[in-house]
CSV table of C-alpha atoms and ligand atoms in Angstrom, one decimal:
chain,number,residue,atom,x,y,z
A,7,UNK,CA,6.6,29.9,-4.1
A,8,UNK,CA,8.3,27.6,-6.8
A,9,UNK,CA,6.4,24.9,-8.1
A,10,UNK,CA,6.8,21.2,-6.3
A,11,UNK,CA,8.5,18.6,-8.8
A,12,UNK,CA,7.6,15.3,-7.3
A,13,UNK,CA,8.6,12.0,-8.9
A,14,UNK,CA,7.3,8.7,-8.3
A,15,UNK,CA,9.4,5.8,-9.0
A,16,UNK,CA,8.0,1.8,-9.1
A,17,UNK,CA,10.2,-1.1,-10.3
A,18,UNK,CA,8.7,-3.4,-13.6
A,19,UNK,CA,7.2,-6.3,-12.5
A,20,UNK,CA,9.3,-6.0,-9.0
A,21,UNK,CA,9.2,-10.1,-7.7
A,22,UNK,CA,9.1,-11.3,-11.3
A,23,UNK,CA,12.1,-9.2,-12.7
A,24,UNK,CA,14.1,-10.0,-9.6
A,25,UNK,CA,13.6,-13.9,-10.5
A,26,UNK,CA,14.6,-13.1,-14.1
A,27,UNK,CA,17.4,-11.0,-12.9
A,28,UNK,CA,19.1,-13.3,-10.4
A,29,UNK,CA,18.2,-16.8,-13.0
A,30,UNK,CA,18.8,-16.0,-16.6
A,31,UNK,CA,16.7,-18.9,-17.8
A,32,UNK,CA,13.9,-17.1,-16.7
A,33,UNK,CA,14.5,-13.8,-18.4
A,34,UNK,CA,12.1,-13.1,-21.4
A,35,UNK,CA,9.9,-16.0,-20.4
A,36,UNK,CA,6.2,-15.8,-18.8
A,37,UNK,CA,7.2,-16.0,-14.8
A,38,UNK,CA,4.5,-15.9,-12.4
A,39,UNK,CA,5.4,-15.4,-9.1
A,40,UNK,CA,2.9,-16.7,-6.5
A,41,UNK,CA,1.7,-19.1,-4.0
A,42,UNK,CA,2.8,-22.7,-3.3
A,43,UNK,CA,-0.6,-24.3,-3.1
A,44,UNK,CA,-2.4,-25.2,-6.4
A,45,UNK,CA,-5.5,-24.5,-5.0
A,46,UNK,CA,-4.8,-22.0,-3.0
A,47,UNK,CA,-2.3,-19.7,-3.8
A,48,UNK,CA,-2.4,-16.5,-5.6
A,49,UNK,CA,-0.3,-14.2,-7.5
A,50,UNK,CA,1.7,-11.9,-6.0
A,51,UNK,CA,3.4,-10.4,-9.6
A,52,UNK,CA,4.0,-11.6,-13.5
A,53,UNK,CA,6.5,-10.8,-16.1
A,54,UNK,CA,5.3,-8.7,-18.6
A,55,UNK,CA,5.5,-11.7,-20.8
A,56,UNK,CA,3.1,-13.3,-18.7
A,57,UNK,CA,0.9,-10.2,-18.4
A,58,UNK,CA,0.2,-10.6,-22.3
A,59,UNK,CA,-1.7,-13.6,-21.4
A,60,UNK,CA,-4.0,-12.1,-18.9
A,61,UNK,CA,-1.9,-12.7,-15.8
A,62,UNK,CA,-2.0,-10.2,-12.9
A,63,UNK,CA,-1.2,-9.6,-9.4
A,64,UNK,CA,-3.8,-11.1,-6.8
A,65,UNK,CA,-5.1,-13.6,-9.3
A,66,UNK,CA,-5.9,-16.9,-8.2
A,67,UNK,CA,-3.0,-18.9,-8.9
A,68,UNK,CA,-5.3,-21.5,-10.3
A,69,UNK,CA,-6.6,-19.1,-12.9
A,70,UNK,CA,-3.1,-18.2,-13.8
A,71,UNK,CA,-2.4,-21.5,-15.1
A,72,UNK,CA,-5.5,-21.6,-17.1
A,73,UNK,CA,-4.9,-18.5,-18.7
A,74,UNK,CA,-1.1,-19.0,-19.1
A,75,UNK,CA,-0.1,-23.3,-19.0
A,76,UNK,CA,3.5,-22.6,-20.2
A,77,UNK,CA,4.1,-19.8,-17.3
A,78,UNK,CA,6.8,-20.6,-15.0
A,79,UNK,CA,5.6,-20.3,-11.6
A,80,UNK,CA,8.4,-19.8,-8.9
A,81,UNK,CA,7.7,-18.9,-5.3
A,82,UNK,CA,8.6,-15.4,-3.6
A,83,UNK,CA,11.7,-14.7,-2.3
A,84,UNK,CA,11.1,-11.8,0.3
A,85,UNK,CA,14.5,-11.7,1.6
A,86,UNK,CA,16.3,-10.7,-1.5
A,87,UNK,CA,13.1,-8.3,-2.8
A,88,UNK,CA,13.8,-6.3,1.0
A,89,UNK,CA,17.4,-6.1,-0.1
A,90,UNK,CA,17.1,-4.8,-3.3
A,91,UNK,CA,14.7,-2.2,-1.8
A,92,UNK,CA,17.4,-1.3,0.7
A,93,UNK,CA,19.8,-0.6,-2.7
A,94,UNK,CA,17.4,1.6,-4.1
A,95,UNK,CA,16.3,3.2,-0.9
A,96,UNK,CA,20.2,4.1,-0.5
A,97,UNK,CA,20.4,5.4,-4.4
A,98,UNK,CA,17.4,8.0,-3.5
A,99,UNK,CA,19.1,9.3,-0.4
A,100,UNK,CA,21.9,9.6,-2.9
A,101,UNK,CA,19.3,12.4,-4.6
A,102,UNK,CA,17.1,14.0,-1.2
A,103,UNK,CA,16.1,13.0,2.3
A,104,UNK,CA,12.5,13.9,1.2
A,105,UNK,CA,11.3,10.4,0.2
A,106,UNK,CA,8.1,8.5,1.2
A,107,UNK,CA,8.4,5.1,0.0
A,108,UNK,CA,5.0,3.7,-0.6
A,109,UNK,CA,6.3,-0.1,-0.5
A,110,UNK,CA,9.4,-1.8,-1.0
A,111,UNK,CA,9.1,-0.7,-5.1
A,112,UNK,CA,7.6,2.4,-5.2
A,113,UNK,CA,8.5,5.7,-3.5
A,114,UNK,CA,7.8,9.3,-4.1
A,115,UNK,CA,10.8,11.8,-4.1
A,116,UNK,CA,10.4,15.6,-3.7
A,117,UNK,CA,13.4,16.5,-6.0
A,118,UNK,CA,12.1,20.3,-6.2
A,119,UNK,CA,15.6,21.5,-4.8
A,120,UNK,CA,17.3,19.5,-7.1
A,121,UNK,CA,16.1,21.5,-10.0
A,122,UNK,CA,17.7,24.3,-12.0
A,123,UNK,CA,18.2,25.8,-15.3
A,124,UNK,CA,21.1,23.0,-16.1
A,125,UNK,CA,18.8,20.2,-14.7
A,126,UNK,CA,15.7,19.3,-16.0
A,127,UNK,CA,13.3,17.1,-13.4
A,128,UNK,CA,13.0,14.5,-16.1
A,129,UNK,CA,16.8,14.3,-16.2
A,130,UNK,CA,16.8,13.4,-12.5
A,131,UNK,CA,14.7,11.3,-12.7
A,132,UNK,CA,16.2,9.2,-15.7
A,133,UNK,CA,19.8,9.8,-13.8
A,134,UNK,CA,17.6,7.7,-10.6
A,135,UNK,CA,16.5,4.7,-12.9
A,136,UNK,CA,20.1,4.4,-14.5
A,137,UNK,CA,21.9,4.4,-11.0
A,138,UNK,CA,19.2,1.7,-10.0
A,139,UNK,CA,20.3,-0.4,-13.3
A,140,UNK,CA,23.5,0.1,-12.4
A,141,UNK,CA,23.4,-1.1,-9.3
A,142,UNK,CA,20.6,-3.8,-9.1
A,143,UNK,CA,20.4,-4.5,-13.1
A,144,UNK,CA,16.6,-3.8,-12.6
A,145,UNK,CA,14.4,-1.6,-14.8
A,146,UNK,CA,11.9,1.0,-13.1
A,147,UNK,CA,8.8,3.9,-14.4
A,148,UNK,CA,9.4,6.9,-13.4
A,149,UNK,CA,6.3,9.7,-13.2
A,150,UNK,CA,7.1,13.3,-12.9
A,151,UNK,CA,4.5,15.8,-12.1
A,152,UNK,CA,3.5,18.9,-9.9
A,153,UNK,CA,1.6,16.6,-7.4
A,154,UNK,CA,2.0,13.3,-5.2
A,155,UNK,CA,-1.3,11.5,-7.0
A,156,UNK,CA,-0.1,12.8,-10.4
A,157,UNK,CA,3.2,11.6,-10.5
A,158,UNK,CA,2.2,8.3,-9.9
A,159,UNK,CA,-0.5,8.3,-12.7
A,160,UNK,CA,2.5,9.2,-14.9
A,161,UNK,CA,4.5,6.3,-13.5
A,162,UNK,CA,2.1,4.2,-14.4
A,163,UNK,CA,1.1,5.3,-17.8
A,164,UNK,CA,3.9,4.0,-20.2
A,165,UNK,CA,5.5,1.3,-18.2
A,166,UNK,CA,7.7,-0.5,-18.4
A,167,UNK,CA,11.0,1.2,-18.6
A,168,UNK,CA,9.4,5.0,-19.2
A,169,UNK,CA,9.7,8.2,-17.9
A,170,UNK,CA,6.7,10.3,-18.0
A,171,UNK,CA,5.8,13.8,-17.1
A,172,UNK,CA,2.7,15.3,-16.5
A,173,UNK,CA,2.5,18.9,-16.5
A,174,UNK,CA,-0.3,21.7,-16.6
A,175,UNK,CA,-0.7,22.0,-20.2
A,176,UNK,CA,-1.1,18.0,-20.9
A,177,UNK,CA,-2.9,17.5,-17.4
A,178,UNK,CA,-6.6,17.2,-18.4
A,179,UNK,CA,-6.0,15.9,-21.6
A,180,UNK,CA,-4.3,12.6,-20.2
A,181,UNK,CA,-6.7,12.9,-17.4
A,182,UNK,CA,-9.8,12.7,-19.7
A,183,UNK,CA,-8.8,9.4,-21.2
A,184,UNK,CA,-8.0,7.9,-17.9
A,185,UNK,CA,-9.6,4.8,-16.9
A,186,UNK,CA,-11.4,5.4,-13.9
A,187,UNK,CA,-9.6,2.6,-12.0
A,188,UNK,CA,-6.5,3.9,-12.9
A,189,UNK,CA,-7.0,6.8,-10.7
A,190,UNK,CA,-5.4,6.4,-7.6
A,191,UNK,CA,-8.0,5.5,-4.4
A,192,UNK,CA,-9.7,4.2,-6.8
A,193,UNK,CA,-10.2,0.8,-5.7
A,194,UNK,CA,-11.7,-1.9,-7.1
A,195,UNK,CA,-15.5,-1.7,-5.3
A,196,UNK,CA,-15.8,2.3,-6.2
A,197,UNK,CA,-14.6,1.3,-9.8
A,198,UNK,CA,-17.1,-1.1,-10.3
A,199,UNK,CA,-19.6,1.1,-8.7
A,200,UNK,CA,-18.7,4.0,-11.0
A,201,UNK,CA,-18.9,1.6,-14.0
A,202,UNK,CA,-22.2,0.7,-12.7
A,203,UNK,CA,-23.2,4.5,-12.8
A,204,UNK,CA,-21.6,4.8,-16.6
A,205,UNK,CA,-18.7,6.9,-15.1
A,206,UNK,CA,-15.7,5.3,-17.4
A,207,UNK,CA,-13.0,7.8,-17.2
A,208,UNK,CA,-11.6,11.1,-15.9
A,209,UNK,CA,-14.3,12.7,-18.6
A,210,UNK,CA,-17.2,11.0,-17.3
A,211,UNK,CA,-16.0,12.3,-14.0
A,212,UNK,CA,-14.7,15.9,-15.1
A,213,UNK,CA,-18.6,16.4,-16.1
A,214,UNK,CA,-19.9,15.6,-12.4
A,215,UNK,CA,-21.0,18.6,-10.2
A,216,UNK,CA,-19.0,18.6,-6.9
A,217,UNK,CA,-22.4,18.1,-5.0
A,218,UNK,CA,-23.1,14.7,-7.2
A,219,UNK,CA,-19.9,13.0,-6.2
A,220,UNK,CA,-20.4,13.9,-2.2
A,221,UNK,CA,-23.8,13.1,-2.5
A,222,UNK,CA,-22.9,9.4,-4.3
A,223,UNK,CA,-19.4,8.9,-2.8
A,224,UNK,CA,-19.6,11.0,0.7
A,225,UNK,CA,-16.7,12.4,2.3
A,226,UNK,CA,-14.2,11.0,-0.8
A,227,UNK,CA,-16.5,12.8,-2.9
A,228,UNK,CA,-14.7,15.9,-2.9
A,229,UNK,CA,-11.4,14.5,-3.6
A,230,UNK,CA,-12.5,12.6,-6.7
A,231,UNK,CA,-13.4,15.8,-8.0
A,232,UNK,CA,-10.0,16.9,-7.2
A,233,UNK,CA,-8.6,14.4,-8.7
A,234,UNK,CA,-10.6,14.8,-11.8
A,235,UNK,CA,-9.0,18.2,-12.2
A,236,UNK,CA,-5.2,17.5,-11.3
A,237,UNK,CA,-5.7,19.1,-7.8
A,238,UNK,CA,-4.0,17.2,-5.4
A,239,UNK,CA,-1.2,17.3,-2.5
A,240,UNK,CA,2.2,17.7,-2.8
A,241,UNK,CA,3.7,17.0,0.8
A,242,UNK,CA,5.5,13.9,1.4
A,243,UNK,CA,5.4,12.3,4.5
A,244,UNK,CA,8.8,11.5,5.4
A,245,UNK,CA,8.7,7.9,6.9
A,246,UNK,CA,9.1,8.1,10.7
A,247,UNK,CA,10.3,4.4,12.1
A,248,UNK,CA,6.6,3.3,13.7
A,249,UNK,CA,7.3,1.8,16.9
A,250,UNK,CA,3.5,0.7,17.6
A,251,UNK,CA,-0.3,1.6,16.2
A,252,UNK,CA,-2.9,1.6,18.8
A,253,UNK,CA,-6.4,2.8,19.4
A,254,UNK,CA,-8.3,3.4,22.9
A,255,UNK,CA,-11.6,4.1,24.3
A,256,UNK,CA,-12.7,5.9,27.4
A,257,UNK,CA,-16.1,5.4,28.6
A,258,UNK,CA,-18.5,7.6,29.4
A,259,UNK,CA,-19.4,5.3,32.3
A,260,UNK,CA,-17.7,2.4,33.8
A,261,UNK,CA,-18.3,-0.5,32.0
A,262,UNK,CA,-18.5,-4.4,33.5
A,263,UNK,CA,-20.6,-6.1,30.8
A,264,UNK,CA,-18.2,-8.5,28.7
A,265,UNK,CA,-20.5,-8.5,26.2
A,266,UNK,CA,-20.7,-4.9,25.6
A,267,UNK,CA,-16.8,-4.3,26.2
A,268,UNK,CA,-15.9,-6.7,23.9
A,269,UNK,CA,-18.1,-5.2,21.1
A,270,UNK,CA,-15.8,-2.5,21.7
A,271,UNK,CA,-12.7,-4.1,21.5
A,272,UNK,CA,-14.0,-5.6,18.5
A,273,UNK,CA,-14.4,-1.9,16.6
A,274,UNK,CA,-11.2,-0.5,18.3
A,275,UNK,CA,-9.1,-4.6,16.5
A,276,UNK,CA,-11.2,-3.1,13.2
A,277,UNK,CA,-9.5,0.6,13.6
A,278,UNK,CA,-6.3,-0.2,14.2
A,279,UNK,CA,-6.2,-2.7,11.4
A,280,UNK,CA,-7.8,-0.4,9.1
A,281,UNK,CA,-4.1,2.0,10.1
A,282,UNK,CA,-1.9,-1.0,9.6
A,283,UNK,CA,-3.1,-1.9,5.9
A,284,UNK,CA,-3.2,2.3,5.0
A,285,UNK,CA,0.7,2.0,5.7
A,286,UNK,CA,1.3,-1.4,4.4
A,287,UNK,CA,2.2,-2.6,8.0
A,288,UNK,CA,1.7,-6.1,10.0
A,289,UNK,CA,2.9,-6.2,13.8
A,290,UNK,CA,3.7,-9.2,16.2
A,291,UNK,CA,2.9,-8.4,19.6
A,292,UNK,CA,-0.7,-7.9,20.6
A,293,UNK,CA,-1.7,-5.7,24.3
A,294,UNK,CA,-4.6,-5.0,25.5
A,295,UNK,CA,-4.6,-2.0,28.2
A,296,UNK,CA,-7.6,-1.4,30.6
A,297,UNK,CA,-8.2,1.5,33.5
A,298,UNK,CA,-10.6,0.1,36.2
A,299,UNK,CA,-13.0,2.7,37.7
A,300,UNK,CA,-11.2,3.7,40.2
A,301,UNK,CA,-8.2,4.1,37.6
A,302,UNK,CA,-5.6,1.6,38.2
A,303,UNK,CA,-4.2,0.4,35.0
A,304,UNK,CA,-3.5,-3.4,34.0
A,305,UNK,CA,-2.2,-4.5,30.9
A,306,UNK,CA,-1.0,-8.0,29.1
A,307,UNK,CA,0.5,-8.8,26.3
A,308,UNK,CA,1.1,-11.6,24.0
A,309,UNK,CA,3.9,-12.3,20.5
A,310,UNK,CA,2.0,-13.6,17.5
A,311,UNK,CA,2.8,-16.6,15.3
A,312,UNK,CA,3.0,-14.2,12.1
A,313,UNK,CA,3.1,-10.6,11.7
A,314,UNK,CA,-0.8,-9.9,11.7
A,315,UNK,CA,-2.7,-6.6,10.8
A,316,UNK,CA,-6.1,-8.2,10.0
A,317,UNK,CA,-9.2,-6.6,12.1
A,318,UNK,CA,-10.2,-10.8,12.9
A,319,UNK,CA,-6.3,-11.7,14.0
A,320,UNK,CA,-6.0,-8.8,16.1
A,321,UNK,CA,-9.2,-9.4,17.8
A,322,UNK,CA,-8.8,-12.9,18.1
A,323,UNK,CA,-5.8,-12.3,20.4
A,324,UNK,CA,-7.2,-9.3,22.0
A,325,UNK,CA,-10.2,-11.1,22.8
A,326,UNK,CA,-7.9,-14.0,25.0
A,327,UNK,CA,-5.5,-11.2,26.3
A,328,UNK,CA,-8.8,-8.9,27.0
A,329,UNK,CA,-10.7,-12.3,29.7
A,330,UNK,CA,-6.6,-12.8,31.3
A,331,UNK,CA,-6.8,-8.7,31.8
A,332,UNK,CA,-10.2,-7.9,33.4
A,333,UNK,CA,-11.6,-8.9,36.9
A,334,UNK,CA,-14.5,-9.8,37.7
A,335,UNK,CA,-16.8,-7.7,38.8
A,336,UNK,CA,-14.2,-4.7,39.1
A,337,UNK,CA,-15.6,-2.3,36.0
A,338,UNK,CA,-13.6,-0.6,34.1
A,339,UNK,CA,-13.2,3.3,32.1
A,340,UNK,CA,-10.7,2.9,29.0
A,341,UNK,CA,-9.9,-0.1,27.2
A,342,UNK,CA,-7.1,-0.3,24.7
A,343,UNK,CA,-5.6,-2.1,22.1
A,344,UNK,CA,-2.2,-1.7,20.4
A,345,UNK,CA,0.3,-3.9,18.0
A,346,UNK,CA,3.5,-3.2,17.7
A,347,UNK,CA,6.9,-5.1,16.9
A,348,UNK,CA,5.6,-3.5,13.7
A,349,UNK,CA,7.4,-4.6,10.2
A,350,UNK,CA,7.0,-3.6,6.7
A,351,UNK,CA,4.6,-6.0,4.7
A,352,UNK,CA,5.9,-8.1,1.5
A,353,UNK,CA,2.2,-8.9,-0.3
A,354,UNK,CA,-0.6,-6.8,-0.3
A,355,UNK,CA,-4.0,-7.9,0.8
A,356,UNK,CA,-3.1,-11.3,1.8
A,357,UNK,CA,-1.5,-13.3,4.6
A,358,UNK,CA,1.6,-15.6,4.5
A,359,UNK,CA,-0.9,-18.0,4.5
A,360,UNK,CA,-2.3,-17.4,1.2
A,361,UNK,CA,1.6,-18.4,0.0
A,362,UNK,CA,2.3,-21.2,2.1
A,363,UNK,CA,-0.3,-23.6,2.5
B,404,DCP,N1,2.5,-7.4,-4.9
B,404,DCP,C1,1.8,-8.4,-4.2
B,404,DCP,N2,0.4,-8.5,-4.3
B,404,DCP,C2,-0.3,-7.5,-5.0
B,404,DCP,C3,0.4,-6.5,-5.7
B,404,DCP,C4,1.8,-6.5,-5.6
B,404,DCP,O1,2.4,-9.2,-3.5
B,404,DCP,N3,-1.6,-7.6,-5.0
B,404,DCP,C5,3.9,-7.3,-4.8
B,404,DCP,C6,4.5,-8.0,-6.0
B,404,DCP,C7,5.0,-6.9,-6.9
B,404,DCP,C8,5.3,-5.8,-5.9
B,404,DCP,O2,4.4,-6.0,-4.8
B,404,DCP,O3,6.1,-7.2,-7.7
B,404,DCP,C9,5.2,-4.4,-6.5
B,404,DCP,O4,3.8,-4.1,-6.8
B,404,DCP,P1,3.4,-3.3,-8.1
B,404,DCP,O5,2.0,-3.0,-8.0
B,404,DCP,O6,4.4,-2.2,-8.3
B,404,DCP,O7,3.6,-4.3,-9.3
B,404,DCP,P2,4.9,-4.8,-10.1
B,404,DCP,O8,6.1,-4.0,-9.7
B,404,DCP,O9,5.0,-6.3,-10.0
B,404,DCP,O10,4.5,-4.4,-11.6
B,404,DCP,P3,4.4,-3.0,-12.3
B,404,DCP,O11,5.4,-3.0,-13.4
B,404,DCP,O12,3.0,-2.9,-12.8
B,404,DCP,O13,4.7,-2.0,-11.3
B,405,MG,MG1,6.1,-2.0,-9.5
């Protein structure tokens, strides 16, 4: 079996370089692109020129202005950020169909087929960015590699504008300098726990027995030794259009206590939130399904104000859907709860209220 070549492609400084892009004032200047509130907004990108001065992405905008009082702070434009994804989006299926776009800046590409002894996968991949400059006027990284976790490590390493491969004989060594946030699922909360434990970089955690990390990290404890080694997957998943994410519960006895069946719903609003932010996803419609006992099935349903995909939002309309659903007194076997009108998010980690308040 041939070797996978997987590339991962993210834009520079996506929101901030569109504003520079599409308003030439803006364009080698410190741009912070962010909430509308003082107080309460945060940062959703910064130019690179802005970076210099501390800036980054989820950073109180408040703090932004400390660090950087001559930053130009413009709000996001999602509109024309979901077009130019569309433009790039059409560019890769120029290349393959096997694509798993990540969010609207960053996709991987499975360009194995594409290679031969003319074609180099670095060639590809610098034939991708320059049709996306052509087209949009926007500069992207490009990270080339044998897996889906590496290529994106390699995307990451020499941006912006770079195209970087990582192959078997430069693996570990790139690897052993990594900082150990900088390895993807690395979060921050493990990061500052493995900082805490003096593990600083891909060394540090090269050096760990595989027994160590499951013991300390549990089940992701075997694939942070993975990682630490370059072993990691190389299947895409091909986006499917998701219609709707939902979780359900069957009892193993029918159930009439409110109290108790909405502690339930409560874990099943955490689950399916938990699936929405893995994919980047908020949904507007809300439905709570219940079976009674003797297995008739109700449901109800209710549209959102905003897309929502946090455990508390979902809950809070399951909770009103859940007392218009059940009967008194008739107990019930299964309870259910789904959203769906399901959209792609534009901001990570935060509501559209963190921008518009
Ligand atoms: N984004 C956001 N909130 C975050 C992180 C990102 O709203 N916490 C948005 C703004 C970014 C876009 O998503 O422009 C893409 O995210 P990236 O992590 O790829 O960051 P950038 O493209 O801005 O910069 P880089 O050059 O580091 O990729
Ligand atoms: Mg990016």
């Amino acid at each position: 079996m041939m070797e996978k070549r997987i590339i991962h492609i993210d834009m520079d400084a996506f929101y901030a370089q569109v504003e520079q892009h599409d308003n030439p004032e803006l364009r080698g200047k410190p741009v912070i692109v962010g909430g509308r509130s003082f107080n309460r907004g945060v940062v959703a990108t910064a130019s690179y020129e802005a970076r210099k001065f501390g800036v980054h992405s989820a950073m109180p905008t408040k703090t932004a202005h400390k660090l950087c009082p001559d930053g130009i702070f413009v709000h996001p434009r999602f509109e024309r950020y979901k077009e130019i994804s569309a433009q790039i989006r059409e560019i890769f299926l120029s290349y393959t169909e096997l694509i798993e776009p990540l969010s609207l800046d960053e996709a991987y590409l499975d360009i194995t087929e594409l290679v031969n002894r003319e074609t180099s996968s670095r060639e590809i991949a610098l034939s991708i960015q320059s049709d996306i400059f052509e087209k949009t006027g926007l500069t992207s990284s490009s990270g080339i590699s044998y897996n889906k976790y590496l290529a994106k490590i390699a995307s990451g390493m020499n941006k912006p504008k770079a195209t970087t491969v990582i192959d078997y004989n430069n693996v570990l060594e790139i690897l052993h300098v990594l900082p150990i946030g900088k390895f993807p699922g690395v979060g921050k909360v493990t990061e500052e726990k493995m900082l805490g434990m003096g593990i600083k970089t891909g060394k540090d955690l090269y050096y760990l027995s595989k027994n160590d990390l499951i013991l300390k990290f549990g089940k992701r404890g075997e694939s942070l030794y993975n990682k630490a080694r370059g072993i990691g997957t190389n299947e895409l998943t091909v986006q499917r259009e998701r219609k709707s994410v939902g979780k359900e519960t069957t009892f193993n006895y029918d159930r009439n206590d409110d109290a108790e069946i909405l502690a339930v719903l409560e874990e099943l609003s955490k689950k399916v939130s938990t699936r929405l932010d893995d994919r980047q996803l908020a949904g507007r419609v809300v439905t709570v399904k219940i079976k009674t006992g003797g297995f008739e099935a109700h449901s109800r349903q209710m549209m959102t104000m905003d897309p929502i995909f946090k455990s508390e939002d979902i809950y809070h309309y399951a909770y009103s859907l859940y007392h218009e659903v059940k009967e008194q007194d008739v107990p019930i076997r299964l309870i259910g709860v789904t959203v769906s009108g399901i959209e792609e998010r534009l901001y990570r980690n935060m509501t559209i209220y963190d921008f518009i308040m």
